[in-house]
Amino acid sequence: MKKIFLLLVSAIGIFTACKKDRFGTLATSVITIQAKYPATFSQLLSSGANITLTNITDGSIKTATTNSNGDAIFSDVLPGTYNITANKNLTAAEALALTGISSAVTLNGVQNNATVTGGQNATFQLQLQGGSVGGLVIKEVYYTGSRTSAGGTYFSDQFIEIYNNATDTLYLDSLCIADAFGNSGLINPSSLPTPFNNDNSSVYASNIWQIPGTGKDYPLAPGKSIVIAQDGVNHKDPTLNPNSPVDLSNADWETYNERPDNRDADAPAVPNLSRVYFTGGFDWLITVFGPGIIIYKAPFATLQQVAIPGVSPTTAPRIKVPNTVIIDAFEALKDGSSATYKRLPTGLDAGFVFADDTYNKQSFRRKVNTTINGRRVLQDNNNSTSDFEKIALPTPKSF
Ligand SMILES: [Ca+2]
Ligand SMILES: [Ca+2]
């Protein structure tokens, strides 16, 4: 027993020696921990963040909250090695002011193995991250098409633009883009609303295209977008339609519908989406009367194939995409009185847009809600009526 007591005394003696300088006073340090918001936020320094300082030698823990300068100040910190964590919970209202999007979020920051040297004051900066606010949204849908100088119809210049409305980089790998089955309105006297309209929990897709990649091959930075062209070419080319409003030769992706008769040309400079499911004709023509578009992530094999009620059994089934996997949706109908033809559940999209005519070059672009550090934050209230504006000419990759 006496031996153990002596050992304890000497251990405490060594420990105490570490804490003291040559005058016998404790050689502690003042340590400042600064919590910083992600660069995409409207403010740099985070006040009210909870900071924890854990001494990894003895496990002792100190906590403090950052002040209005984003600093948490710890006096009397003993020399040693520390793990530092920062945590900040933002209410929806706080997130709205910082990110432009009203959504509660938790941010965290970590610095492990920070060295505190006896008697030397130090500042450590912790970058808060991990709480991405916002997501991928459909930024623009140009579906109306244009007229040729001879008055003919031209629809190969359609495109869909997808935008990263989040505060962090998002990955497009395996993202699917699909159009919903069903008429856009009373196109002809026999046009009926979709027979699937009693299901408010799913969208029934006619065609599905997918961005390839295995997880992190296709990053998209906050405030950046991709354009998916029906055909990735300059539609203003004299051999196509000089009246077309768009040059899509620099599109990020195109829908190349490979067929034995080569009716769809493969633009070599623009990568092709994967064709997951297709019931269309020569190309991915989204109806010029107004399409329903969804973006989602789900493996095709997990989705149910459902026959269209009331049609010939030889007609290809549609793919049931549950609302739960759908990231964003856009609905356009033939005109303002076509509401009964809505194909998308109101929970996904409470409204719809409509153009003044077909082939009139009008496009539909999501409104800008606010701009933070030059990054546009787009409005997303799950209602195409209020979230989108009708514009006279499409604006791929711009506003
Ligand atoms: Ca094509
Ligand atoms: Ca191509």
XYZ file of C-alpha atoms in Angstrom, residues 64-237:
174
model
C -17.920 27.991 -23.907
C -20.118 29.830 -26.389
C -18.811 32.135 -29.096
C -19.454 35.845 -28.619
C -20.631 38.344 -31.225
C -17.168 38.253 -32.811
C -17.425 34.501 -33.247
C -14.857 33.932 -30.480
C -15.000 31.583 -27.517
C -12.228 32.464 -25.056
C -10.807 29.888 -22.674
C -8.450 31.249 -20.017
C -6.221 29.014 -17.883
C -5.810 26.257 -20.449
C -3.127 23.798 -19.412
C -0.517 22.717 -21.932
C -1.441 19.570 -23.806
C -3.219 18.197 -26.825
C -6.877 18.992 -27.349
C -9.752 17.999 -29.580
C -11.934 20.999 -30.320
C -15.501 20.820 -31.588
C -17.947 23.530 -32.550
C -21.692 23.101 -32.906
C -24.260 25.596 -34.075
C -27.966 24.961 -34.572
C -29.709 27.420 -36.836
C -33.443 27.942 -36.699
C -35.233 28.258 -40.030
C -35.350 32.043 -39.551
C -31.624 32.226 -38.759
C -30.817 30.023 -41.764
C -32.950 32.239 -44.000
C -30.869 35.300 -43.112
C -27.584 33.433 -43.568
C -28.349 31.256 -46.593
C -31.479 32.630 -48.260
C -33.327 29.388 -47.553
C -35.690 28.921 -44.631
C -34.672 25.534 -43.260
C -33.395 24.576 -39.814
C -29.909 23.127 -39.942
C -27.108 21.881 -37.683
C -23.531 22.911 -38.397
C -20.441 21.308 -36.942
C -16.716 21.964 -36.965
C -13.833 19.874 -35.651
C -10.144 20.301 -35.050
C -8.411 17.324 -33.536
C -4.972 17.193 -31.884
C -4.573 20.942 -31.390
C -1.403 21.600 -29.406
C -1.426 24.085 -26.538
C 2.059 25.054 -25.439
C 2.467 26.188 -21.831
C 2.273 29.933 -21.446
C 1.624 30.634 -25.135
C -1.745 32.066 -26.099
C -3.216 30.784 -29.350
C -6.219 31.093 -31.669
C -7.760 28.181 -33.514
C -10.265 28.682 -36.311
C -12.970 26.116 -36.752
C -14.807 25.912 -40.061
C -18.456 25.031 -39.527
C -19.818 22.684 -42.169
C -21.916 19.643 -42.928
C -25.293 21.287 -42.751
C -26.097 21.835 -46.384
C -29.165 23.999 -46.793
C -31.156 23.741 -49.999
C -30.781 21.253 -52.815
C -30.916 20.683 -56.548
C -33.721 22.545 -58.252
C -35.017 22.815 -61.791
C -33.864 26.307 -62.797
C -35.342 26.567 -66.273
C -37.440 24.552 -68.682
C -37.579 25.632 -72.293
C -40.190 23.414 -73.893
C -42.173 25.633 -76.267
C -39.755 25.433 -79.205
C -39.491 27.878 -82.057
C -40.722 28.518 -85.594
C -38.595 28.214 -88.699
C -38.514 31.125 -91.144
C -40.918 29.132 -93.321
C -43.348 28.929 -90.395
C -42.560 25.290 -89.605
C -42.255 23.902 -86.095
C -38.882 23.321 -84.440
C -38.602 21.560 -81.095
C -35.083 20.086 -81.072
C -33.861 23.139 -79.134
C -35.650 22.210 -75.910
C -33.562 22.085 -72.752
C -33.840 21.607 -68.998
C -31.447 23.349 -66.622
C -30.710 22.041 -63.132
C -29.198 24.334 -60.487
C -27.393 23.763 -57.192
C -29.445 25.893 -54.795
C -27.595 24.527 -51.757
C -24.824 25.980 -49.622
C -22.509 23.017 -50.337
C -21.272 21.213 -53.432
C -23.739 18.540 -54.509
C -23.083 15.475 -56.650
C -25.137 14.808 -59.757
C -24.090 11.160 -60.038
C -27.114 8.902 -60.685
C -29.542 11.830 -60.800
C -32.562 10.970 -62.962
C -34.589 13.364 -65.089
C -38.028 12.229 -66.196
C -41.253 13.497 -67.719
C -44.643 12.627 -66.284
C -47.228 10.696 -68.274
C -50.421 12.492 -69.227
C -51.958 15.176 -71.413
C -51.177 18.841 -70.762
C -54.744 19.934 -71.383
C -57.484 19.688 -73.954
C -55.144 19.223 -76.904
C -57.916 17.568 -78.897
C -61.577 16.876 -78.017
C -60.743 13.441 -76.632
C -57.860 14.521 -74.390
C -58.459 13.247 -70.875
C -56.570 14.016 -67.671
C -54.082 11.356 -66.618
C -55.782 8.241 -65.235
C -53.070 8.187 -62.559
C -54.332 11.437 -61.022
C -55.903 9.675 -58.044
C -52.437 8.819 -56.712
C -51.074 11.763 -54.751
C -47.987 9.913 -53.616
C -46.244 9.163 -56.923
C -45.401 10.444 -60.374
C -45.785 8.114 -63.371
C -42.820 8.659 -65.672
C -42.903 8.054 -69.422
C -39.175 8.546 -70.049
C -36.212 8.501 -67.707
C -32.680 9.727 -68.343
C -29.823 9.516 -65.896
C -26.520 11.201 -65.218
C -23.843 8.506 -64.936
C -21.186 8.327 -62.223
C -20.622 6.296 -59.105
C -20.951 8.884 -56.360
C -18.631 11.845 -56.682
C -17.791 11.985 -60.388
C -19.992 14.981 -61.192
C -19.771 17.704 -58.534
C -21.826 20.863 -58.906
C -20.767 23.901 -56.879
C -23.311 26.116 -55.109
C -24.871 28.590 -57.560
C -23.815 26.540 -60.605
C -26.024 24.696 -63.073
C -26.071 22.133 -65.856
C -27.988 22.299 -69.105
C -29.508 19.129 -70.518
C -30.242 19.595 -74.212
C -32.505 17.520 -76.387
C -29.693 17.988 -78.908
C -26.366 19.529 -77.899
C -25.824 21.626 -81.008
C -26.043 25.251 -82.096
C -29.683 25.399 -83.088
C -29.147 28.819 -84.685
C -27.023 27.168 -87.342
